[in-house]
Tab-separated table of N, CA and C in Angstrom:
chain	number	residue	atom	x	y	z
A	6	MET	N	3.656	-8.726	10.909
A	6	MET	CA	3.952	-10.073	12.042
A	6	MET	C	3.102	-10.348	12.757
A	7	LEU	N	2.321	-11.414	12.422
A	7	LEU	CA	1.302	-11.836	13.369
A	7	LEU	C	1.524	-12.048	14.908
A	8	ASN	N	0.425	-12.054	15.536
A	8	ASN	CA	0.702	-12.198	17.461
A	8	ASN	C	-0.230	-13.199	17.763
A	9	VAL	N	-0.184	-14.125	18.643
A	9	VAL	CA	-0.504	-15.020	19.388
A	9	VAL	C	-1.886	-14.902	18.483
A	10	ARG	N	-2.884	-13.849	19.159
A	10	ARG	CA	-4.319	-13.588	18.908
A	10	ARG	C	-4.420	-13.625	17.476
A	11	ASP	N	-3.659	-13.288	16.324
A	11	ASP	CA	-4.132	-13.436	15.144
A	11	ASP	C	-3.456	-14.473	14.324
A	12	LYS	N	-2.955	-15.661	15.435
A	12	LYS	CA	-2.915	-16.708	14.940
A	12	LYS	C	-3.983	-17.996	14.659
A	13	ASN	N	-4.359	-17.642	15.650
A	13	ASN	CA	-5.807	-17.818	16.187
A	13	ASN	C	-6.815	-17.984	15.173
A	14	SER	N	-7.263	-16.640	14.954
A	14	SER	CA	-8.164	-16.041	14.043
A	14	SER	C	-7.476	-16.417	12.907
A	15	ALA	N	-6.383	-17.165	11.963
A	15	ALA	CA	-6.113	-16.914	11.015
A	15	ALA	C	-6.418	-18.597	11.317
A	16	SER	N	-5.996	-19.247	11.720
A	16	SER	CA	-6.521	-20.627	11.539
A	16	SER	C	-7.829	-21.163	11.640
A	17	HIS	N	-8.757	-20.186	12.316
A	17	HIS	CA	-10.101	-20.521	12.165
A	17	HIS	C	-10.462	-20.075	10.804
A	18	PHE	N	-10.446	-19.195	10.035
A	18	PHE	CA	-10.550	-18.244	8.984
A	18	PHE	C	-10.226	-19.547	7.658
A	19	MET	N	-8.646	-20.484	8.198
A	19	MET	CA	-8.676	-21.305	7.359
A	19	MET	C	-9.659	-22.447	7.017
A	20	THR	N	-9.698	-22.449	8.189
A	20	THR	CA	-10.745	-23.693	8.816
A	20	THR	C	-12.087	-23.330	8.200
A	21	LEU	N	-12.814	-22.445	8.204
A	21	LEU	CA	-13.850	-21.855	7.152
A	21	LEU	C	-13.468	-21.890	5.581
A	22	ALA	N	-12.246	-21.931	4.981
A	22	ALA	CA	-12.053	-22.029	3.863
A	22	ALA	C	-11.428	-23.455	3.208
A	23	LEU	N	-10.969	-23.757	4.252
A	23	LEU	CA	-11.212	-25.865	4.422
A	23	LEU	C	-12.350	-26.036	4.034
A	24	LYS	N	-13.913	-26.286	4.534
A	24	LYS	CA	-15.080	-26.217	4.672
A	24	LYS	C	-15.366	-26.396	2.761
A	25	GLU	N	-14.917	-24.939	2.976
A	25	GLU	CA	-14.982	-24.573	1.569
A	25	GLU	C	-14.468	-25.286	0.365
A	26	ALA	N	-13.426	-25.351	0.623
A	26	ALA	CA	-12.876	-26.779	-0.029
A	26	ALA	C	-13.143	-28.267	-0.100
A	27	LYS	N	-13.368	-29.061	0.833
A	27	LYS	CA	-14.232	-29.785	0.393
A	27	LYS	C	-15.687	-29.852	0.474
A	28	LYS	N	-16.882	-28.605	0.242
A	28	LYS	CA	-17.651	-28.193	-0.709
A	28	LYS	C	-17.332	-28.533	-2.195
A	29	ALA	N	-16.588	-28.387	-3.020
A	29	ALA	CA	-15.952	-27.911	-3.751
A	29	ALA	C	-15.361	-29.316	-3.959
A	30	GLU	N	-15.226	-30.213	-3.327
A	30	GLU	CA	-14.512	-31.665	-3.766
A	30	GLU	C	-15.843	-32.087	-3.811
A	31	ALA	N	-16.657	-31.705	-2.978
A	31	ALA	CA	-18.171	-32.814	-2.906
A	31	ALA	C	-19.143	-32.316	-4.601
A	32	ARG	N	-18.452	-31.123	-4.938
A	32	ARG	CA	-19.378	-30.646	-6.189
A	32	ARG	C	-18.255	-31.781	-7.369
A	33	GLU	N	-17.319	-31.922	-7.641
A	33	GLU	CA	-15.980	-32.630	-8.204
A	33	GLU	C	-15.321	-31.378	-8.642
A	34	ALA	N	-14.881	-30.519	-7.968
A	34	ALA	CA	-14.088	-29.517	-8.186
A	34	ALA	C	-12.919	-29.089	-8.197
A	35	VAL	N	-11.741	-29.018	-8.429
A	35	VAL	CA	-10.227	-28.359	-7.425
A	35	VAL	C	-11.110	-28.439	-6.242
A	36	PRO	N	-10.387	-28.790	-4.910
A	36	PRO	CA	-11.231	-28.639	-3.621
A	36	PRO	C	-10.218	-27.098	-3.341
A	37	VAL	N	-10.710	-26.446	-3.314
A	37	VAL	CA	-9.387	-24.790	-2.756
A	37	VAL	C	-10.966	-24.208	-2.619
A	38	GLY	N	-10.917	-23.490	-1.095
A	38	GLY	CA	-11.631	-22.345	-0.874
A	38	GLY	C	-10.964	-21.377	-0.146
A	39	ALA	N	-11.970	-20.135	-0.185
A	39	ALA	CA	-11.989	-18.896	0.121
A	39	ALA	C	-12.862	-18.112	1.311
A	40	VAL	N	-12.516	-17.364	1.952
A	40	VAL	CA	-13.350	-16.644	2.698
A	40	VAL	C	-12.906	-15.254	3.227
A	41	VAL	N	-13.483	-14.097	2.700
A	41	VAL	CA	-13.612	-12.654	3.054
A	41	VAL	C	-13.516	-11.938	4.499
A	42	VAL	N	-12.884	-11.686	4.772
A	42	VAL	CA	-13.503	-10.694	6.486
A	42	VAL	C	-13.175	-10.124	6.655
A	43	ARG	N	-13.958	-8.992	7.260
A	43	ARG	CA	-14.141	-7.858	7.586
A	43	ARG	C	-14.976	-8.015	9.074
A	44	ASN	N	-13.209	-6.572	10.019
A	44	ASN	CA	-13.815	-6.484	11.277
A	44	ASN	C	-14.710	-7.664	12.104
A	45	GLY	N	-12.942	-9.084	11.865
A	45	GLY	CA	-13.686	-10.196	12.583
A	45	GLY	C	-14.651	-10.945	11.770
A	46	GLU	N	-15.510	-11.071	10.925
A	46	GLU	CA	-16.223	-11.551	10.296
A	46	GLU	C	-16.404	-11.869	9.318
A	47	ALA	N	-17.083	-12.956	8.391
A	47	ALA	CA	-16.899	-13.560	7.396
A	47	ALA	C	-17.966	-13.135	6.267
A	48	ILE	N	-17.299	-12.044	5.578
A	48	ILE	CA	-18.840	-12.064	4.416
A	48	ILE	C	-18.986	-12.420	3.624
A	49	SER	N	-17.604	-13.395	3.350
A	49	SER	CA	-18.299	-14.033	1.415
A	49	SER	C	-17.184	-15.047	1.687
A	50	ALA	N	-18.114	-16.280	1.715
A	50	ALA	CA	-17.096	-17.738	1.433
A	50	ALA	C	-17.569	-18.699	-0.064
A	51	ALA	N	-16.331	-19.401	-0.625
A	51	ALA	CA	-16.167	-20.004	-1.729
A	51	ALA	C	-15.364	-20.930	-2.014
A	52	GLY	N	-15.862	-21.522	-2.551
A	52	GLY	CA	-14.879	-22.750	-3.470
A	52	GLY	C	-14.873	-23.047	-4.914
A	53	ASN	N	-13.700	-23.657	-5.200
A	53	ASN	CA	-13.975	-23.489	-7.044
A	53	ASN	C	-15.211	-23.774	-7.765
A	54	GLU	N	-15.517	-23.632	-8.328
A	54	GLU	CA	-16.490	-24.785	-9.143
A	54	GLU	C	-16.253	-25.281	-10.041
A	55	THR	N	-17.086	-26.491	-10.986
A	55	THR	CA	-16.319	-27.000	-11.897
A	55	THR	C	-15.064	-26.316	-13.322
A	56	LEU	N	-14.491	-27.240	-13.454
A	56	LEU	CA	-14.476	-27.514	-14.856
A	56	LEU	C	-14.618	-26.265	-16.529
A	57	ASP	N	-16.249	-26.400	-16.353
A	57	ASP	CA	-16.986	-25.404	-16.963
A	57	ASP	C	-16.590	-23.605	-17.202
A	58	ASP	N	-15.861	-23.214	-16.929
A	58	ASP	CA	-16.021	-21.815	-15.839
A	58	ASP	C	-14.185	-21.711	-15.534
A	59	PRO	N	-13.302	-21.513	-16.878
A	59	PRO	CA	-12.294	-21.547	-16.536
A	59	PRO	C	-11.680	-20.289	-15.014
A	60	THR	N	-12.868	-19.175	-15.089
A	60	THR	CA	-12.868	-18.123	-13.648
A	60	THR	C	-13.591	-18.254	-12.275
A	61	ALA	N	-14.129	-19.655	-12.492
A	61	ALA	CA	-14.596	-19.723	-11.382
A	61	ALA	C	-13.813	-20.237	-10.224
A	62	HIS	N	-12.462	-19.090	-10.015
A	62	HIS	CA	-12.218	-20.056	-8.595
A	62	HIS	C	-12.771	-19.342	-7.522
A	63	ALA	N	-11.986	-20.010	-6.369
A	63	ALA	CA	-12.852	-19.502	-5.319
A	63	ALA	C	-12.247	-18.323	-4.652
A	64	GLU	N	-11.245	-17.904	-5.201
A	64	GLU	CA	-10.514	-16.167	-4.513
A	64	GLU	C	-11.571	-14.983	-5.527
A	65	ILE	N	-11.821	-15.897	-6.875
A	65	ILE	CA	-12.673	-15.065	-7.359
A	65	ILE	C	-14.051	-14.868	-7.465
A	66	LEU	N	-15.090	-15.305	-6.821
A	66	LEU	CA	-16.415	-16.012	-6.401
A	66	LEU	C	-16.246	-15.423	-5.134
A	67	ALA	N	-15.774	-15.679	-3.999
A	67	ALA	CA	-16.000	-15.021	-2.533
A	67	ALA	C	-15.692	-13.813	-2.868
A	68	ILE	N	-14.606	-12.576	-3.377
A	68	ILE	CA	-14.775	-11.875	-3.732
A	68	ILE	C	-15.691	-10.723	-4.686
A	69	ARG	N	-15.833	-11.559	-5.626
A	69	ARG	CA	-17.176	-10.990	-6.132
A	69	ARG	C	-18.873	-11.287	-5.037
A	70	GLY	N	-18.602	-11.952	-4.212
A	70	GLY	CA	-19.665	-12.273	-3.135
A	70	GLY	C	-19.757	-11.122	-2.357
A	71	ALA	N	-18.190	-10.860	-1.820
A	71	ALA	CA	-17.847	-9.473	-0.835
A	71	ALA	C	-18.131	-7.976	-1.401
A	72	CYS	N	-17.955	-8.112	-2.435
A	72	CYS	CA	-18.285	-7.156	-3.317
A	72	CYS	C	-19.957	-6.647	-3.147
A	73	LEU	N	-20.898	-7.882	-3.595
A	73	LEU	CA	-21.946	-7.870	-3.611
A	73	LEU	C	-22.592	-7.054	-2.725
A	74	TYR	N	-22.237	-8.095	-1.515
A	74	TYR	CA	-22.404	-7.483	0.000
A	74	TYR	C	-22.461	-6.335	0.288
A	75	LEU	N	-21.513	-5.490	0.615
A	75	LEU	CA	-20.753	-4.542	0.883
A	75	LEU	C	-21.109	-3.693	-0.357
A	76	LYS	N	-21.506	-3.706	-1.563
A	76	LYS	CA	-22.188	-2.768	-2.413
A	76	LYS	C	-20.735	-2.147	-2.758
A	77	THR	N	-19.416	-2.551	-3.145
A	77	THR	CA	-18.614	-1.706	-3.169
A	77	THR	C	-17.439	-2.336	-3.993
A	78	PRO	N	-16.804	-1.594	-5.175
A	78	PRO	CA	-15.184	-2.836	-5.300
A	78	PRO	C	-14.195	-2.846	-4.686
A	79	VAL	N	-14.831	-1.984	-3.733
A	79	VAL	CA	-13.723	-1.296	-2.721
A	79	VAL	C	-13.558	-2.097	-1.601
A	80	LEU	N	-12.361	-3.262	-1.166
A	80	LEU	CA	-12.505	-3.885	-0.119
A	80	LEU	C	-11.059	-3.995	0.784
A	81	CYS	N	-10.735	-2.467	0.759
A	81	CYS	CA	-9.520	-2.404	1.261
A	81	CYS	C	-9.553	-2.426	3.333
A	82	ASP	N	-10.737	-3.029	3.526
A	82	ASP	CA	-11.043	-3.284	4.631
A	82	ASP	C	-10.971	-4.939	5.291
A	83	CYS	N	-10.505	-5.841	3.847
A	83	CYS	CA	-10.886	-6.132	4.439
A	83	CYS	C	-9.961	-7.603	4.154
A	84	ASP	N	-9.496	-9.069	4.380
A	84	ASP	CA	-8.643	-9.914	4.152
A	84	ASP	C	-9.509	-11.124	4.058
A	85	ILE	N	-8.859	-11.719	3.076
A	85	ILE	CA	-8.927	-13.103	2.545
A	85	ILE	C	-8.102	-14.171	2.812
A	86	TYR	N	-8.953	-15.389	3.297
A	86	TYR	CA	-8.188	-16.430	3.279
A	86	TYR	C	-7.907	-17.373	2.413
A	87	VAL	N	-6.973	-17.887	1.972
A	87	VAL	CA	-7.511	-19.092	0.892
A	87	VAL	C	-6.468	-20.054	0.922
A	88	THR	N	-6.752	-21.693	0.715
A	88	THR	CA	-6.256	-22.294	0.795
A	88	THR	C	-5.776	-22.649	-0.214
A	89	LEU	N	-4.886	-22.059	-0.979
A	89	LEU	CA	-4.032	-22.552	-1.782
A	89	LEU	C	-3.342	-21.532	-2.275
A	90	GLU	N	-1.986	-21.009	-2.551
A	90	GLU	CA	-1.209	-19.884	-2.778
A	90	GLU	C	-2.653	-19.216	-4.105
A	91	PRO	N	-2.878	-18.204	-4.177
A	91	PRO	CA	-3.456	-17.743	-5.708
A	91	PRO	C	-2.864	-18.378	-6.865
A	92	CYS	N	-3.371	-18.017	-7.574
A	92	CYS	CA	-2.965	-18.102	-9.276
A	92	CYS	C	-2.742	-16.566	-10.278
A	93	ALA	N	-1.857	-16.510	-11.112
A	93	ALA	CA	-1.662	-15.101	-11.812
A	93	ALA	C	-3.467	-14.536	-11.757
A	94	MET	N	-4.252	-15.321	-12.403
A	94	MET	CA	-5.538	-14.419	-12.235
A	94	MET	C	-6.112	-13.957	-11.013
A	95	CYS	N	-6.226	-14.477	-9.973
A	95	CYS	CA	-6.603	-14.558	-8.644
A	95	CYS	C	-5.869	-12.889	-8.234
A	96	ALA	N	-4.626	-13.710	-7.872
A	96	ALA	CA	-3.942	-12.450	-7.440
A	96	ALA	C	-3.748	-10.751	-7.495
A	97	GLN	N	-4.344	-10.692	-9.263
A	97	GLN	CA	-4.293	-9.579	-9.826
A	97	GLN	C	-5.999	-9.086	-9.417
A	98	ALA	N	-6.455	-9.914	-9.495
A	98	ALA	CA	-8.100	-9.530	-8.634
A	98	ALA	C	-8.813	-9.015	-7.147
A	99	ILE	N	-7.172	-9.534	-6.698
A	99	ILE	CA	-7.162	-9.410	-5.098
A	99	ILE	C	-6.562	-8.061	-5.055
A	100	SER	N	-5.898	-7.662	-5.659
A	100	SER	CA	-5.287	-6.508	-6.108
A	100	SER	C	-6.255	-5.426	-6.092
A	101	LEU	N	-7.020	-5.578	-7.586
A	101	LEU	CA	-7.578	-4.583	-7.861
A	101	LEU	C	-8.702	-4.476	-7.268
A	102	ALA	N	-8.960	-5.486	-6.110
A	102	ALA	CA	-10.049	-5.850	-4.808
A	102	ALA	C	-10.047	-4.855	-3.656
A	103	ARG	N	-8.242	-4.357	-4.186
A	103	ARG	CA	-7.342	-3.715	-3.152
A	103	ARG	C	-7.714	-4.027	-1.757
A	104	ILE	N	-7.955	-5.449	-1.661
A	104	ILE	CA	-7.337	-6.223	-0.417
A	104	ILE	C	-6.656	-5.974	0.652
A	105	ARG	N	-6.648	-5.963	1.891
A	105	ARG	CA	-5.497	-5.414	2.820
A	105	ARG	C	-5.134	-6.387	3.135
A	106	ARG	N	-5.333	-8.033	3.020
A	106	ARG	CA	-4.401	-9.391	4.037
A	106	ARG	C	-4.585	-9.904	2.754
A	107	LEU	N	-3.752	-10.769	2.307
A	107	LEU	CA	-3.540	-12.351	1.905
A	107	LEU	C	-3.500	-13.168	2.762
A	108	TYR	N	-4.064	-14.790	3.259
A	108	TYR	CA	-3.856	-15.383	4.181
A	108	TYR	C	-3.536	-16.731	3.095
A	109	PHE	N	-2.711	-17.183	2.503
A	109	PHE	CA	-3.093	-18.792	2.012
A	109	PHE	C	-2.430	-19.540	3.145
A	110	GLY	N	-2.982	-21.218	2.097
A	110	GLY	CA	-2.651	-22.391	3.455
A	110	GLY	C	-1.321	-22.977	2.180
A	111	ALA	N	-1.729	-23.908	1.617
A	111	ALA	CA	-0.887	-24.373	0.733
A	111	ALA	C	0.417	-23.383	-0.288
A	112	TYR	N	1.496	-23.720	-0.781
A	112	TYR	CA	1.631	-23.077	-1.272
A	112	TYR	C	1.968	-23.610	-3.212
A	113	ASP	N	1.972	-23.494	-4.109
A	113	ASP	CA	2.037	-24.123	-5.245
A	113	ASP	C	2.918	-23.547	-6.065
A	114	ILE	N	3.720	-24.928	-6.409
A	114	ILE	CA	5.517	-24.305	-7.072
A	114	ILE	C	4.776	-24.292	-8.175
A	115	LYS	N	4.326	-24.718	-9.044
A	115	LYS	CA	4.103	-25.128	-10.235
A	115	LYS	C	2.979	-23.517	-10.572
A	116	TYR	N	1.709	-23.123	-10.365
A	116	TYR	CA	0.953	-21.969	-10.639
A	116	TYR	C	1.264	-21.167	-9.764
A	117	GLY	N	1.401	-21.382	-8.582
A	117	GLY	CA	1.526	-19.902	-7.162
A	117	GLY	C	1.925	-18.892	-7.981
A	118	ALA	N	1.158	-17.601	-7.866
A	118	ALA	CA	2.038	-16.524	-8.351
A	118	ALA	C	2.047	-15.568	-7.289
A	119	VAL	N	1.935	-16.117	-6.245
A	119	VAL	CA	1.923	-14.832	-4.735
A	119	VAL	C	3.948	-14.594	-4.896
A	120	GLU	N	4.196	-16.097	-4.149
A	120	GLU	CA	5.787	-16.264	-4.086
A	120	GLU	C	6.826	-17.015	-4.659
A	121	GLN	N	5.873	-17.538	-5.732
A	121	GLN	CA	6.185	-18.116	-6.420
A	121	GLN	C	6.570	-17.959	-7.539
A	122	LYS	N	7.196	-18.169	-8.850
A	122	LYS	CA	7.494	-17.672	-10.608
A	122	LYS	C	6.644	-16.385	-10.578
A	123	LEU	N	5.774	-15.725	-10.769
A	123	LEU	CA	5.421	-14.606	-11.950
A	123	LEU	C	5.619	-13.625	-10.348
A	124	ARG	N	4.611	-13.900	-9.387
A	124	ARG	CA	4.974	-12.754	-7.802
A	124	ARG	C	4.478	-11.555	-9.087
A	125	VAL	N	3.006	-11.579	-9.282
A	125	VAL	CA	2.104	-10.936	-9.423
A	125	VAL	C	1.929	-9.544	-8.493
A	126	PHE	N	2.398	-8.933	-7.457
A	126	PHE	CA	1.735	-8.330	-6.517
A	126	PHE	C	3.198	-7.437	-6.512
A	127	ASP	N	4.299	-7.986	-6.823
A	127	ASP	CA	5.798	-6.906	-7.070
A	127	ASP	C	5.186	-6.153	-8.253
A	128	PHE	N	4.506	-6.260	-9.610
A	128	PHE	CA	4.148	-5.196	-10.556
A	128	PHE	C	1.981	-5.176	-10.336
A	129	ALA	N	1.690	-5.419	-9.179
A	129	ALA	CA	1.006	-4.471	-9.136
A	129	ALA	C	0.514	-3.049	-8.780
A	130	LEU	N	-0.099	-2.599	-8.852
A	130	LEU	CA	-0.672	-1.619	-8.172
A	130	LEU	C	-0.939	-1.312	-6.511
A	131	TRP	N	-1.538	-2.016	-6.749
A	131	TRP	CA	-1.765	-2.410	-4.719
A	131	TRP	C	-1.319	-3.971	-4.681
A	132	LYS	N	-0.459	-3.698	-3.549
A	132	LYS	CA	-0.158	-5.189	-2.613
A	132	LYS	C	-0.387	-4.760	-1.428
A	133	PRO	N	-1.364	-6.821	-0.971
A	133	PRO	CA	-1.420	-6.806	0.563
A	133	PRO	C	-0.391	-7.231	0.974
A	134	GLU	N	-0.918	-7.164	2.321
A	134	GLU	CA	0.138	-8.141	3.235
A	134	GLU	C	0.097	-9.504	2.806
A	135	ILE	N	0.738	-10.474	2.992
A	135	ILE	CA	0.548	-11.596	2.585
A	135	ILE	C	1.366	-12.244	3.625
A	136	VAL	N	0.743	-13.562	4.273
A	136	VAL	CA	1.021	-14.775	4.707
A	136	VAL	C	0.704	-15.843	4.421
A	137	GLY	N	2.000	-16.617	4.296
A	137	GLY	CA	1.511	-18.390	3.449
A	137	GLY	C	2.251	-19.375	4.408
A	138	GLY	N	1.353	-20.205	4.414
A	138	GLY	CA	1.477	-21.539	5.139
A	138	GLY	C	0.581	-22.026	6.740
A	139	ILE	N	-0.111	-20.961	6.368
A	139	ILE	CA	-1.183	-20.897	7.354
A	139	ILE	C	-2.224	-22.226	7.169
A	140	LEU	N	-1.989	-23.147	8.248
A	140	LEU	CA	-2.754	-24.896	8.251
A	140	LEU	C	-2.183	-25.018	7.248
A	141	GLU	N	-1.110	-25.462	6.353
A	141	GLU	CA	-0.187	-25.390	5.173
A	141	GLU	C	-0.803	-27.236	5.193
A	142	THR	N	-0.281	-27.635	6.305
A	142	THR	CA	-0.776	-29.340	5.759
A	142	THR	C	-2.111	-30.013	5.716
A	143	PRO	N	-3.028	-29.765	6.334
A	143	PRO	CA	-4.055	-29.700	6.215
A	143	PRO	C	-4.764	-28.724	4.651
A	144	CYS	N	-4.132	-27.782	4.118
A	144	CYS	CA	-4.235	-27.415	3.173
A	144	CYS	C	-3.728	-27.823	2.183
A	145	ALA	N	-3.029	-28.178	2.120
A	145	ALA	CA	-2.161	-29.584	1.123
A	145	ALA	C	-2.654	-30.842	0.645
A	146	ARG	N	-3.051	-31.565	2.099
A	146	ARG	CA	-3.577	-33.146	2.275
A	146	ARG	C	-4.993	-32.633	1.296
A	147	VAL	N	-6.017	-32.179	1.761
A	147	VAL	CA	-6.880	-31.918	0.702
A	147	VAL	C	-6.617	-32.576	-0.668
A	148	LEU	N	-5.779	-31.249	-1.336
A	148	LEU	CA	-5.469	-31.174	-2.620
A	148	LEU	C	-5.529	-32.651	-3.584
A	149	GLN	N	-3.638	-32.697	-2.345
A	149	GLN	CA	-3.160	-34.257	-3.294
A	149	GLN	C	-4.187	-35.304	-2.606
A	150	ASP	N	-5.276	-35.633	-1.903
A	150	ASP	CA	-6.028	-36.649	-1.592
A	150	ASP	C	-7.147	-36.565	-2.809
A	151	PHE	N	-7.455	-34.994	-3.842
A	151	PHE	CA	-7.937	-35.352	-4.808
A	151	PHE	C	-7.515	-35.686	-5.626
A	152	PHE	N	-6.131	-35.487	-6.152
A	152	PHE	CA	-5.452	-35.474	-7.377
A	152	PHE	C	-5.349	-36.914	-7.081
A	153	GLU	N	-4.921	-37.836	-5.961
A	153	GLU	CA	-4.421	-38.399	-6.014
A	153	GLU	C	-5.726	-39.761	-6.354
A	154	LYS	N	-7.498	-39.316	-5.774
A	154	LYS	CA	-8.096	-39.736	-6.521
A	154	LYS	C	-8.711	-39.775	-7.609
A	155	LYS	N	-8.452	-38.832	-7.886
A	155	LYS	CA	-8.254	-38.776	-9.775
A	155	LYS	C	-7.150	-39.556	-10.365
A	156	ARG	N	-6.841	-39.263	-9.940
A	156	ARG	CA	-4.730	-40.687	-10.483
A	156	ARG	C	-5.591	-41.997	-10.866
A	157	THR	N	-6.296	-42.362	-9.602
A	157	THR	CA	-6.166	-43.582	-9.233
A	157	THR	C	-7.647	-44.004	-9.819
A	158	GLY	N	-8.905	-43.300	-10.173
A	158	GLY	CA	-9.874	-43.748	-10.155
A	158	GLY	C	-10.436	-43.255	-11.608
A	159	GLU	N	-11.989	-42.355	-11.903
A	159	GLU	CA	-11.916	-42.323	-12.733
A	159	GLU	C	-10.697	-41.428	-13.798
A	160	LYS	N	-10.839	-41.262	-14.778
A	160	LYS	CA	-10.465	-40.316	-15.651
A	160	LYS	C	-10.614	-39.341	-16.523
A	161	ASP	N	-10.913	-38.532	-16.110
A	161	ASP	CA	-11.489	-37.624	-17.009
A	161	ASP	C	-10.425	-36.784	-16.715
A	162	ALA	N	-9.976	-37.003	-18.254
A	162	ALA	CA	-9.119	-36.346	-19.002
A	162	ALA	C	-8.520	-35.029	-18.866
A	163	LYS	N	-9.364	-33.490	-18.038
A	163	LYS	CA	-9.561	-32.622	-18.298
A	163	LYS	C	-9.126	-32.783	-16.384
A	164	THR	N	-9.228	-33.687	-15.472
A	164	THR	CA	-8.741	-33.753	-14.153
A	164	THR	C	-7.148	-34.340	-14.294
A	165	ILE	N	-7.163	-35.064	-15.207
A	165	ILE	CA	-5.536	-36.107	-15.417
A	165	ILE	C	-4.954	-34.907	-15.341
A	166	CYS	N	-4.971	-33.966	-16.501
A	166	CYS	CA	-4.334	-32.996	-17.030
A	166	CYS	C	-3.461	-32.167	-15.787
A	167	LEU	N	-4.654	-31.893	-14.848
A	167	LEU	CA	-4.605	-30.274	-14.061
A	167	LEU	C	-3.911	-31.800	-13.311
A	168	ALA	N	-4.141	-32.725	-12.797
A	168	ALA	CA	-3.702	-33.735	-11.668
A	168	ALA	C	-1.764	-33.774	-12.191
A	169	LYS	N	-1.858	-33.585	-13.383
A	169	LYS	CA	0.007	-34.156	-13.889
A	169	LYS	C	0.614	-32.188	-13.340
A	170	GLU	N	0.281	-31.681	-13.858
A	170	GLU	CA	0.182	-29.880	-13.577
A	170	GLU	C	0.802	-29.653	-12.070
A	171	PHE	N	-0.266	-29.763	-11.295
A	171	PHE	CA	-0.610	-29.537	-9.942
A	171	PHE	C	0.521	-30.002	-8.738
A	172	VAL	N	2.033	-29.604	-8.231
A	172	VAL	CA	3.041	-29.840	-7.344
A	172	VAL	C	2.303	-29.202	-6.788
A	173	LEU	N	2.542	-29.173	-5.156
A	173	LEU	CA	2.874	-28.544	-3.772
A	173	LEU	C	4.361	-28.492	-3.769
A	174	ARG	N	4.320	-27.330	-2.728
A	174	ARG	CA	6.101	-27.563	-2.106
A	174	ARG	C	6.070	-28.665	-0.759
A	175	ARG	N	7.109	-29.444	-0.726
A	175	ARG	CA	6.954	-29.936	0.196
A	175	ARG	C	7.972	-30.263	1.458
């Protein structure tokens, strides 16, 4: 259970992840951000990249950055903050990296694989502590606004397809 001090830290690092999500949006990628934290310090941060690489999710990029920074594939003394509940691929990467804690913002009832649908950590060799709903409203809002703009603005077929599938818990 988080104490008051931890909630403030969680909000701080989730705010950093939201900044990464907004950078991703500026690149016209789906606005999801992630930050890896060790000993109270952000050591890696990333946002989603374009649709040209299906593995370029914020979590994967932030984990890669943290592994390079620490020169190890094992991040057991690290936490990750993500603006959206991770998908199955990202949840498995979190498990393989042995990340200690996962904090996420918005719940993704369609593709979330942590507390929705697949529940990847129920079958993984490593299960992090999980805290969902950190700054849930602003995390959900950035995604909802992005897809609303896509639906009413440019008609990129890939983005329209994603927009139809994306649903957040309300």
